[in-house]
PDB file of C-alpha atoms in Angstrom:
ATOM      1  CA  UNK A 240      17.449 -94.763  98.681  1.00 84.00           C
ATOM      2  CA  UNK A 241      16.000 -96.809 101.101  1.00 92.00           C
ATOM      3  CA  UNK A 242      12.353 -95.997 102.079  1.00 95.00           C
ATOM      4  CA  UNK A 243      10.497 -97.526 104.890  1.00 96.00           C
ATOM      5  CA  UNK A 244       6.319 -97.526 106.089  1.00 97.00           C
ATOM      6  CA  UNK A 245       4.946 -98.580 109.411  1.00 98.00           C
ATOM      7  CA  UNK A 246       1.761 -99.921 109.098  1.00 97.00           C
ATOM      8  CA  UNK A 247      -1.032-102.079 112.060  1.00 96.00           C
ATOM      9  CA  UNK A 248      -3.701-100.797 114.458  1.00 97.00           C
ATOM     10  CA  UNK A 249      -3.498 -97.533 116.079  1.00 97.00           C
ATOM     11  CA  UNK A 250      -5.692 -98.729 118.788  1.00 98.00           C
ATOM     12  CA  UNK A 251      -4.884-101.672 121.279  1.00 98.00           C
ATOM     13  CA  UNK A 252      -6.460-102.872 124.266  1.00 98.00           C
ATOM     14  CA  UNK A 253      -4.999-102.712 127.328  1.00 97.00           C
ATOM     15  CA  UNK A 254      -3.456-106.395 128.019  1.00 97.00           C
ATOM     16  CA  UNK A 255      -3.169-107.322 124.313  1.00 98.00           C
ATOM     17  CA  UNK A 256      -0.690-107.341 121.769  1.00 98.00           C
ATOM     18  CA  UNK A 257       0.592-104.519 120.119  1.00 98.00           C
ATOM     19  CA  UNK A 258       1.643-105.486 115.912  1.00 98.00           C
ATOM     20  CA  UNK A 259       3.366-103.425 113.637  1.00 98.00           C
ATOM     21  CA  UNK A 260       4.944-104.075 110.580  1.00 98.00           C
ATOM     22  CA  UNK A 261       7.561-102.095 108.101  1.00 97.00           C
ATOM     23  CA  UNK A 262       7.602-101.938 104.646  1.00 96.00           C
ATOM     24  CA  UNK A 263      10.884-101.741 103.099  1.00 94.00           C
ATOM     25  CA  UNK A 264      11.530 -99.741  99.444  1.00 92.00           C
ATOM     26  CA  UNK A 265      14.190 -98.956  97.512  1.00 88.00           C
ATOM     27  CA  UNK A 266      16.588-101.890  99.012  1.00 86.00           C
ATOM     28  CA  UNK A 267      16.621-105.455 100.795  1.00 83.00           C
ATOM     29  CA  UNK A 268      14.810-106.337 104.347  1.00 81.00           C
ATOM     30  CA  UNK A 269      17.904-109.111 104.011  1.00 81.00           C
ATOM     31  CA  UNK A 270      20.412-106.925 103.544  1.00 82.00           C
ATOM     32  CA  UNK A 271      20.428-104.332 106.179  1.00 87.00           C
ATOM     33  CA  UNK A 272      20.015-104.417 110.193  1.00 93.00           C
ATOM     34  CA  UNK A 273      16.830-102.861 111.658  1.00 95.00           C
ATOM     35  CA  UNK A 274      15.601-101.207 114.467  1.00 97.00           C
ATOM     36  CA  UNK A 275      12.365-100.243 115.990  1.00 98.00           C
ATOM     37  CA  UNK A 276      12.095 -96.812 118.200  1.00 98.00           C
ATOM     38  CA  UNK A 277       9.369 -95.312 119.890  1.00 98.00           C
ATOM     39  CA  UNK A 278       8.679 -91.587 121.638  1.00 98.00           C
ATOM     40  CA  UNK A 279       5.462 -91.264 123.756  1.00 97.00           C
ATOM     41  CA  UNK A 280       3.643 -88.302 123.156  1.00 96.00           C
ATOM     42  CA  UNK A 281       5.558 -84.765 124.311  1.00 94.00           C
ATOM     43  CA  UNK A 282       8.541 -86.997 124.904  1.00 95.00           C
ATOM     44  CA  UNK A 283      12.109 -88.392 123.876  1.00 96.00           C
ATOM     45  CA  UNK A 284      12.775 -91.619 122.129  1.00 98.00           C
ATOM     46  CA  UNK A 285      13.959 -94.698 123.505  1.00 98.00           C
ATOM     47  CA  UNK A 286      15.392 -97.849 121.453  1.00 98.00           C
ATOM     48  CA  UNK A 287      13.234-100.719 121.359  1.00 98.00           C
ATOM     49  CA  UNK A 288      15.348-103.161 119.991  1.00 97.00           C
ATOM     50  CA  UNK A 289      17.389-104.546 116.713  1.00 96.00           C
ATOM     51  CA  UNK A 290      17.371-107.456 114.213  1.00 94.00           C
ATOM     52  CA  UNK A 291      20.030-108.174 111.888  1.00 90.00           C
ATOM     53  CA  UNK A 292      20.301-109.796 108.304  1.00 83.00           C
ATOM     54  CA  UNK A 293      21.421-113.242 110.130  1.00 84.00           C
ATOM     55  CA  UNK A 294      18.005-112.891 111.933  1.00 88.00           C
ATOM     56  CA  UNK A 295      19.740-112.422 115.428  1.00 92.00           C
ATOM     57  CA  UNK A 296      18.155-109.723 117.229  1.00 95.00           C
ATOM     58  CA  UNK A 297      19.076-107.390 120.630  1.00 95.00           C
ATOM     59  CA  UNK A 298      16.466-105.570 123.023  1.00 97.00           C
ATOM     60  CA  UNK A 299      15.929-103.208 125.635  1.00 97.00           C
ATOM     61  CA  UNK A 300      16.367-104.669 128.584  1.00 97.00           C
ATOM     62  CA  UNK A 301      13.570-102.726 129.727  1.00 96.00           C
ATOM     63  CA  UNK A 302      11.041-103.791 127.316  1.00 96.00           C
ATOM     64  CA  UNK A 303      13.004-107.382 126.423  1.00 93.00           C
ATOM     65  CA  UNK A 304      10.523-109.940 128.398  1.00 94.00           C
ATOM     66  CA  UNK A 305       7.698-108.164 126.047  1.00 97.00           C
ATOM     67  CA  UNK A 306       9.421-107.674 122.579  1.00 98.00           C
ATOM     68  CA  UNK A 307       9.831-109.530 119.493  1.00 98.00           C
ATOM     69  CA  UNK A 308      11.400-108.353 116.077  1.00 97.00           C
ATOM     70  CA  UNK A 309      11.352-110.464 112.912  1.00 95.00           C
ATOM     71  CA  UNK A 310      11.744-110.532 109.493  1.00 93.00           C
ATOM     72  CA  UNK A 311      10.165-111.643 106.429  1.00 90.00           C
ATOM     73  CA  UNK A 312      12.596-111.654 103.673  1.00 88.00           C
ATOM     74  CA  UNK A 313       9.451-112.930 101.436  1.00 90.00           C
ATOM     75  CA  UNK A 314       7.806-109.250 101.893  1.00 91.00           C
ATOM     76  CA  UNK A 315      10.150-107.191 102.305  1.00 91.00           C
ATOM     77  CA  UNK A 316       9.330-106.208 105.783  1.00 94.00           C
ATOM     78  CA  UNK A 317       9.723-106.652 109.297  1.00 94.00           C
ATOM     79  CA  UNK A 318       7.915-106.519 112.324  1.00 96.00           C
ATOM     80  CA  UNK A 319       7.678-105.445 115.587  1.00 98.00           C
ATOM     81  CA  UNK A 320       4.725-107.493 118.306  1.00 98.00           C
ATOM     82  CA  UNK A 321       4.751-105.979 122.051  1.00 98.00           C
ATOM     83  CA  UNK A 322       2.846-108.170 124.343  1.00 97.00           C
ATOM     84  CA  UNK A 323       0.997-107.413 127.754  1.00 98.00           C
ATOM     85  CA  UNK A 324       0.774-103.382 126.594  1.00 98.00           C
ATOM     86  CA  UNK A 325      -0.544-100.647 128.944  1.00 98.00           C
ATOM     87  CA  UNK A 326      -1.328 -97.208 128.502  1.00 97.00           C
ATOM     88  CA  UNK A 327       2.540 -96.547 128.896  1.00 97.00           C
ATOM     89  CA  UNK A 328       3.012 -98.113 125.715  1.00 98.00           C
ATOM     90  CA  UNK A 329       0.913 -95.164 123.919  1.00 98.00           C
ATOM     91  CA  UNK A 330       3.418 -93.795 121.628  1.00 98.00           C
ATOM     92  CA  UNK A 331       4.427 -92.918 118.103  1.00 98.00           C
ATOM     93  CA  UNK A 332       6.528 -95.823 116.700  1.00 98.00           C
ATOM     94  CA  UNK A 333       9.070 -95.587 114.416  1.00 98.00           C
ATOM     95  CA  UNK A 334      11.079 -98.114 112.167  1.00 98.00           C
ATOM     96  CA  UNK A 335      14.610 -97.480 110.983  1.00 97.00           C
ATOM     97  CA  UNK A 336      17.453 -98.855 108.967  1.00 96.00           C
ATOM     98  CA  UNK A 337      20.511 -99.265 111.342  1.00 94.00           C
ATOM     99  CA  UNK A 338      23.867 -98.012 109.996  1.00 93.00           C
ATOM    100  CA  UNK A 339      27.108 -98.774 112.629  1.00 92.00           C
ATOM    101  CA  UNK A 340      24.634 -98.440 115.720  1.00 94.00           C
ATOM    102  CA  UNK A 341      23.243 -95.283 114.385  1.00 97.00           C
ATOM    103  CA  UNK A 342      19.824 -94.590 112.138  1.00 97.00           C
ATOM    104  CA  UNK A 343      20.587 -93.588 109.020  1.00 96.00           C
ATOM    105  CA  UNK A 344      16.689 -93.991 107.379  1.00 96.00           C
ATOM    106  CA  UNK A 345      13.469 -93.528 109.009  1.00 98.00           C
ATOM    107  CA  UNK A 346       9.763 -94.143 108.553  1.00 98.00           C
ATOM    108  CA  UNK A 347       7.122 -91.770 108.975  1.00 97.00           C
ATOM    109  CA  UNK A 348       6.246 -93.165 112.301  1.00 98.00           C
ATOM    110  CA  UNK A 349       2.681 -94.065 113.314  1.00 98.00           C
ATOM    111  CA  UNK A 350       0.750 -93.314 116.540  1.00 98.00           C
ATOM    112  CA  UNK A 351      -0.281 -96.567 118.975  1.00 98.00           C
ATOM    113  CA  UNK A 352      -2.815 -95.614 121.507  1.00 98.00           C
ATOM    114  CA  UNK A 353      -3.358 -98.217 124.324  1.00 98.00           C
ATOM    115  CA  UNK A 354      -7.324 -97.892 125.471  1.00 97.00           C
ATOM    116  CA  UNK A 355      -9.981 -99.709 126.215  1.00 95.00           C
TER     117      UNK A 355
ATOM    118  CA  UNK B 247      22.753 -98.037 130.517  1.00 96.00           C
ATOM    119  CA  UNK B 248      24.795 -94.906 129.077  1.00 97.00           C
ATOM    120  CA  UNK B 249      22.431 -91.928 130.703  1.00 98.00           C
ATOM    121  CA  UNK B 250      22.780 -89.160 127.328  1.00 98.00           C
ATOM    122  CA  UNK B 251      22.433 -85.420 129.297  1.00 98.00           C
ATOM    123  CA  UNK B 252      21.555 -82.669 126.752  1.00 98.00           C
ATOM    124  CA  UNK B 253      21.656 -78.795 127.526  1.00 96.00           C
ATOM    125  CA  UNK B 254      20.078 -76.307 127.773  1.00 97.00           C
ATOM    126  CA  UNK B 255      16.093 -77.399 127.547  1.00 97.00           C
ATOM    127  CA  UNK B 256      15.626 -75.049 125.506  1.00 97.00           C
ATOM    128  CA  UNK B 257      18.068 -72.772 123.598  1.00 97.00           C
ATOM    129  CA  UNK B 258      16.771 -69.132 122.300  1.00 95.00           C
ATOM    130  CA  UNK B 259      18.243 -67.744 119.427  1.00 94.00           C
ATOM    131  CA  UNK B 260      17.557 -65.462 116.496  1.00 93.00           C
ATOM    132  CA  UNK B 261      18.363 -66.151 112.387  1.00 93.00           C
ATOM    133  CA  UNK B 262      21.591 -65.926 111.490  1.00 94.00           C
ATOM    134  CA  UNK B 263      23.252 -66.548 115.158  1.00 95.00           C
ATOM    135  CA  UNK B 264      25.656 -69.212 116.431  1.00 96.00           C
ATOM    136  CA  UNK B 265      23.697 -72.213 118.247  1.00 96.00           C
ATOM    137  CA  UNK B 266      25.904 -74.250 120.707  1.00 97.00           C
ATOM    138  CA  UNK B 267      24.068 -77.742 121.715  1.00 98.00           C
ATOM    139  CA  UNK B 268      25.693 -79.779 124.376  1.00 98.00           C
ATOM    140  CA  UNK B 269      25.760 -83.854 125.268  1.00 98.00           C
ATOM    141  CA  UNK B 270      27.212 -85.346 127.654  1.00 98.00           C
ATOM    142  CA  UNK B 271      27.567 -89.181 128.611  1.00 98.00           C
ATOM    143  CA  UNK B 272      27.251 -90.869 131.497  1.00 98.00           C
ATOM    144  CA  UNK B 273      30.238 -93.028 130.882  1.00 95.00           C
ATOM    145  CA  UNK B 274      32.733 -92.637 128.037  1.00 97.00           C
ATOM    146  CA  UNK B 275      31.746 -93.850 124.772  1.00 98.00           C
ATOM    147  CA  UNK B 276      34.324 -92.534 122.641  1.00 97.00           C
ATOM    148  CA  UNK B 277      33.242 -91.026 118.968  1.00 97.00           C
ATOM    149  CA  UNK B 278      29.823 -93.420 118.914  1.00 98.00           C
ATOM    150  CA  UNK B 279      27.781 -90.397 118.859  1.00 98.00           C
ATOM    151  CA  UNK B 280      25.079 -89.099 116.613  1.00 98.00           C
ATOM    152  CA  UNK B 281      22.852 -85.927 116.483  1.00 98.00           C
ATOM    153  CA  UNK B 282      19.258 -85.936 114.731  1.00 98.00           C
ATOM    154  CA  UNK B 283      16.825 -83.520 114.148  1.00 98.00           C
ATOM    155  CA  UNK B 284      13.063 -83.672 114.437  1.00 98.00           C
ATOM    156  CA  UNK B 285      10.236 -81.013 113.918  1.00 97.00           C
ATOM    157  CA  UNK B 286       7.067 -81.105 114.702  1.00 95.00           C
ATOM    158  CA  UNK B 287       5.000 -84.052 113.288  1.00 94.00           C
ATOM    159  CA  UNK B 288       8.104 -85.799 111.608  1.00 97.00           C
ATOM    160  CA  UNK B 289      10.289 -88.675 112.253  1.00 98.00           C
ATOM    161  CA  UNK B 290      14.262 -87.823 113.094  1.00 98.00           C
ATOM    162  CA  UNK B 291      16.629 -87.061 110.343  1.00 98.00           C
ATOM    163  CA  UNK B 292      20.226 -87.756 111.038  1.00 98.00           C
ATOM    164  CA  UNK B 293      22.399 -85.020 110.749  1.00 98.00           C
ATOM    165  CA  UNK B 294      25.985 -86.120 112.481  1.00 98.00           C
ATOM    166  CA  UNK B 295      27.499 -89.491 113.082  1.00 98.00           C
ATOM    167  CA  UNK B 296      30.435 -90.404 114.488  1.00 97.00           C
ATOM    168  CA  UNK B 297      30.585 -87.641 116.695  1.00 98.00           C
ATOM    169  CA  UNK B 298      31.841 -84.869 113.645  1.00 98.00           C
ATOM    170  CA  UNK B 299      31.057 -86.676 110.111  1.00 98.00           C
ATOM    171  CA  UNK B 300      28.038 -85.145 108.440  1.00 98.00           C
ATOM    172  CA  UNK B 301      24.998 -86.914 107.018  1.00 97.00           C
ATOM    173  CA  UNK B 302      24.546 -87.233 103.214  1.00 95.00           C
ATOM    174  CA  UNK B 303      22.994 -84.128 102.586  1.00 96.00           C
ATOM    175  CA  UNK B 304      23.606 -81.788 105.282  1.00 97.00           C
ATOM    176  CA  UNK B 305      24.947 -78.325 104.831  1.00 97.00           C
ATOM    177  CA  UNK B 306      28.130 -77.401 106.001  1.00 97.00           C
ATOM    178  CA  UNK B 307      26.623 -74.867 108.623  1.00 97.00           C
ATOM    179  CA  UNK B 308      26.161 -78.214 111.311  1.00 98.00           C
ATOM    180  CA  UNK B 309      28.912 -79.279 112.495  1.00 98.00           C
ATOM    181  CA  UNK B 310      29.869 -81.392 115.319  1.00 98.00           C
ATOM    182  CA  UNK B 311      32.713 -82.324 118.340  1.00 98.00           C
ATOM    183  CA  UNK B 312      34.054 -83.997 120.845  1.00 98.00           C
ATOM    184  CA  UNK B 313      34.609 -87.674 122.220  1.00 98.00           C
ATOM    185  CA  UNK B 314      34.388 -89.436 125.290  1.00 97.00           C
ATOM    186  CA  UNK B 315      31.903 -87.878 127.128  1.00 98.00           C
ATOM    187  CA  UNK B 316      31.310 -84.267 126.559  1.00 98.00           C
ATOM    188  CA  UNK B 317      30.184 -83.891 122.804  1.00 98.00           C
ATOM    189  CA  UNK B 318      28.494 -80.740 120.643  1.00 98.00           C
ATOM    190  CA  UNK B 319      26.367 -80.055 117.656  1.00 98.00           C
ATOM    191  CA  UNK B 320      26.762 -76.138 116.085  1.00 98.00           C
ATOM    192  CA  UNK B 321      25.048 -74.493 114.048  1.00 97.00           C
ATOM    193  CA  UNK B 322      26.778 -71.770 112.111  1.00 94.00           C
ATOM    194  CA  UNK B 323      23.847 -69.443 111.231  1.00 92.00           C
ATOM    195  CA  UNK B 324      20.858 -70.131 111.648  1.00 94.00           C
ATOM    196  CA  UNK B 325      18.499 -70.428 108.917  1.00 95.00           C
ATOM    197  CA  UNK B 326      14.537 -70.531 109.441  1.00 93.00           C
ATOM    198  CA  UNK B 327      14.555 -74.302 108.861  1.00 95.00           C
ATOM    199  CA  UNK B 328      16.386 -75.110 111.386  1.00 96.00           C
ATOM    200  CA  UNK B 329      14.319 -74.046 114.160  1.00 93.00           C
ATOM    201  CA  UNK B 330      13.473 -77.950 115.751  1.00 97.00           C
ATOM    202  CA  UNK B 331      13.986 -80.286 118.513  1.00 98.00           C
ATOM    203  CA  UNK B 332      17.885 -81.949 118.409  1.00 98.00           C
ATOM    204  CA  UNK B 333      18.631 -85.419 120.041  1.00 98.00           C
ATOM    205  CA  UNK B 334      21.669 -87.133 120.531  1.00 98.00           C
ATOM    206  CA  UNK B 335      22.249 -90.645 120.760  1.00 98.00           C
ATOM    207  CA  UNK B 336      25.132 -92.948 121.990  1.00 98.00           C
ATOM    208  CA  UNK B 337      25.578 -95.934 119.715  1.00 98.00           C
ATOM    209  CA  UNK B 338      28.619 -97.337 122.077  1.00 97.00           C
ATOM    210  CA  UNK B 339      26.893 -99.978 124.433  1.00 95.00           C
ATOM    211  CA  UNK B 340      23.690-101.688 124.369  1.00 94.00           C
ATOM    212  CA  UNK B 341      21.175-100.082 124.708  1.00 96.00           C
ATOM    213  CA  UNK B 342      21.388 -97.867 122.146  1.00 97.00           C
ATOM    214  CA  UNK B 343      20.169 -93.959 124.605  1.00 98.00           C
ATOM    215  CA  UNK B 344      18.959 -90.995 123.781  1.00 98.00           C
ATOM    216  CA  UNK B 345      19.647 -87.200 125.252  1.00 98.00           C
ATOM    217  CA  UNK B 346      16.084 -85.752 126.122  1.00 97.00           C
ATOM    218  CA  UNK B 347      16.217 -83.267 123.404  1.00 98.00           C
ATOM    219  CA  UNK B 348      17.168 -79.673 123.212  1.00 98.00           C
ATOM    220  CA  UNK B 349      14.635 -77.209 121.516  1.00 97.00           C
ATOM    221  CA  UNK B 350      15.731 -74.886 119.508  1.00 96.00           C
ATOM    222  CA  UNK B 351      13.320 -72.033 118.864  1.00 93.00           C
ATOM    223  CA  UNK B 352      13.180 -68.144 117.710  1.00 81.00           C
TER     224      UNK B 352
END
């Protein structure tokens, strides 16, 4: 069974870059289609974006100008970098295997606080 | 963007009772539907995709319906565990939406 692990800061300043990364277990980073997800504190969650095992990737529209997802096959992981945050970007983030548009395996999730 | 409506807020119910979870879409997006459930402190777990098949794992007692637009999770009887926050999620369009969640608590 697949078993993923966010890992990066939990603190960013406002204006920087926001880096995350996801350790994948139990199966191939190459193999399977990923997403990153994210729920603010006391709220829902909203899809950040995908990548797939050809590397092609699909965002929010909302946060698309801002969002880049990779992968490195060498590690076993993939990432997740948010440019230009602000405290609206304060949220738990969460990585996920992606099954048919739906997420079938999820990480723990780790808390990002934007503050200077 | 699909806008994903879930009802009520909040739903009160006791051990053992019926739950009845609603979802509806903003536009049709036939069976691409899942349902997850979260508690406190923990990421999602899904429970239901395609609208009605069950996750690996999931007792019998959840079951969901519907297509289109108007979908809905149910819970048989309740058991203690599943006392949580449940989110559904349209996987039709791009991009991917979420309901707002529906707590379900004693």
């Amino acid at each position: 069974q697949v078993q993923l692990q966010e890992s990066g800061p939990r603190l960013v300043k406002p204006s920087e870059t926001l880096s995350l990364t996801c350790s994948v277990s139990g199966g191939y980073a190459s193999s399977y289609y990923w997403s990153w997800i994210r729920q603010p504190p006391g709220q829902g969650l909203e899809w950040i974006g995908e990548i797939y095992n050809s590397g092609s990737t699909n965002y929010n529209p909302s946060l698309k100008s801002r969002v880049t997802i990779s992968v490195d096959r060498s590690k076993n992981q993939f990432s997740l970098s948010l440019s230009s945050v602000t405290a609206a970007d304060t949220a738990v983030y969460f990585c996920a295997r992606l099954w048919s548009g739906y997420f079938d395996s999820w990480g723990q999730g780790t808390m990002v606080t934007v503050s200077s | 963007e699909v806008v994903m409506t879930q009802s009520p807020a909040t739903l009160s119910v006791s051990p053992g009772e019926r739950a009845t979870l609603s979802c509806r879409a903003s536009h049709s997006i036939s069976s691409n539907l899942a349902w997850y459930q979260q508690k406190l402190g923990q990421a999602p777990r899904l429970l239901i995709y395609g609208a009605s098949s069950r996750a690996t794992d999931i007792p019998a007692r959840f079951s969901g319906s519907g297509s289109g637009t108007e979908f809905t999770l149910t819970i048989s009887s309740l058991q203690s565990e599943d006392f949580a926050v449940y989110y559904c999620q349209q996987y039709n369009n791009w991009p991917y939406t979420f309901g707002q969640g529906t707590k379900l608590e004693i």
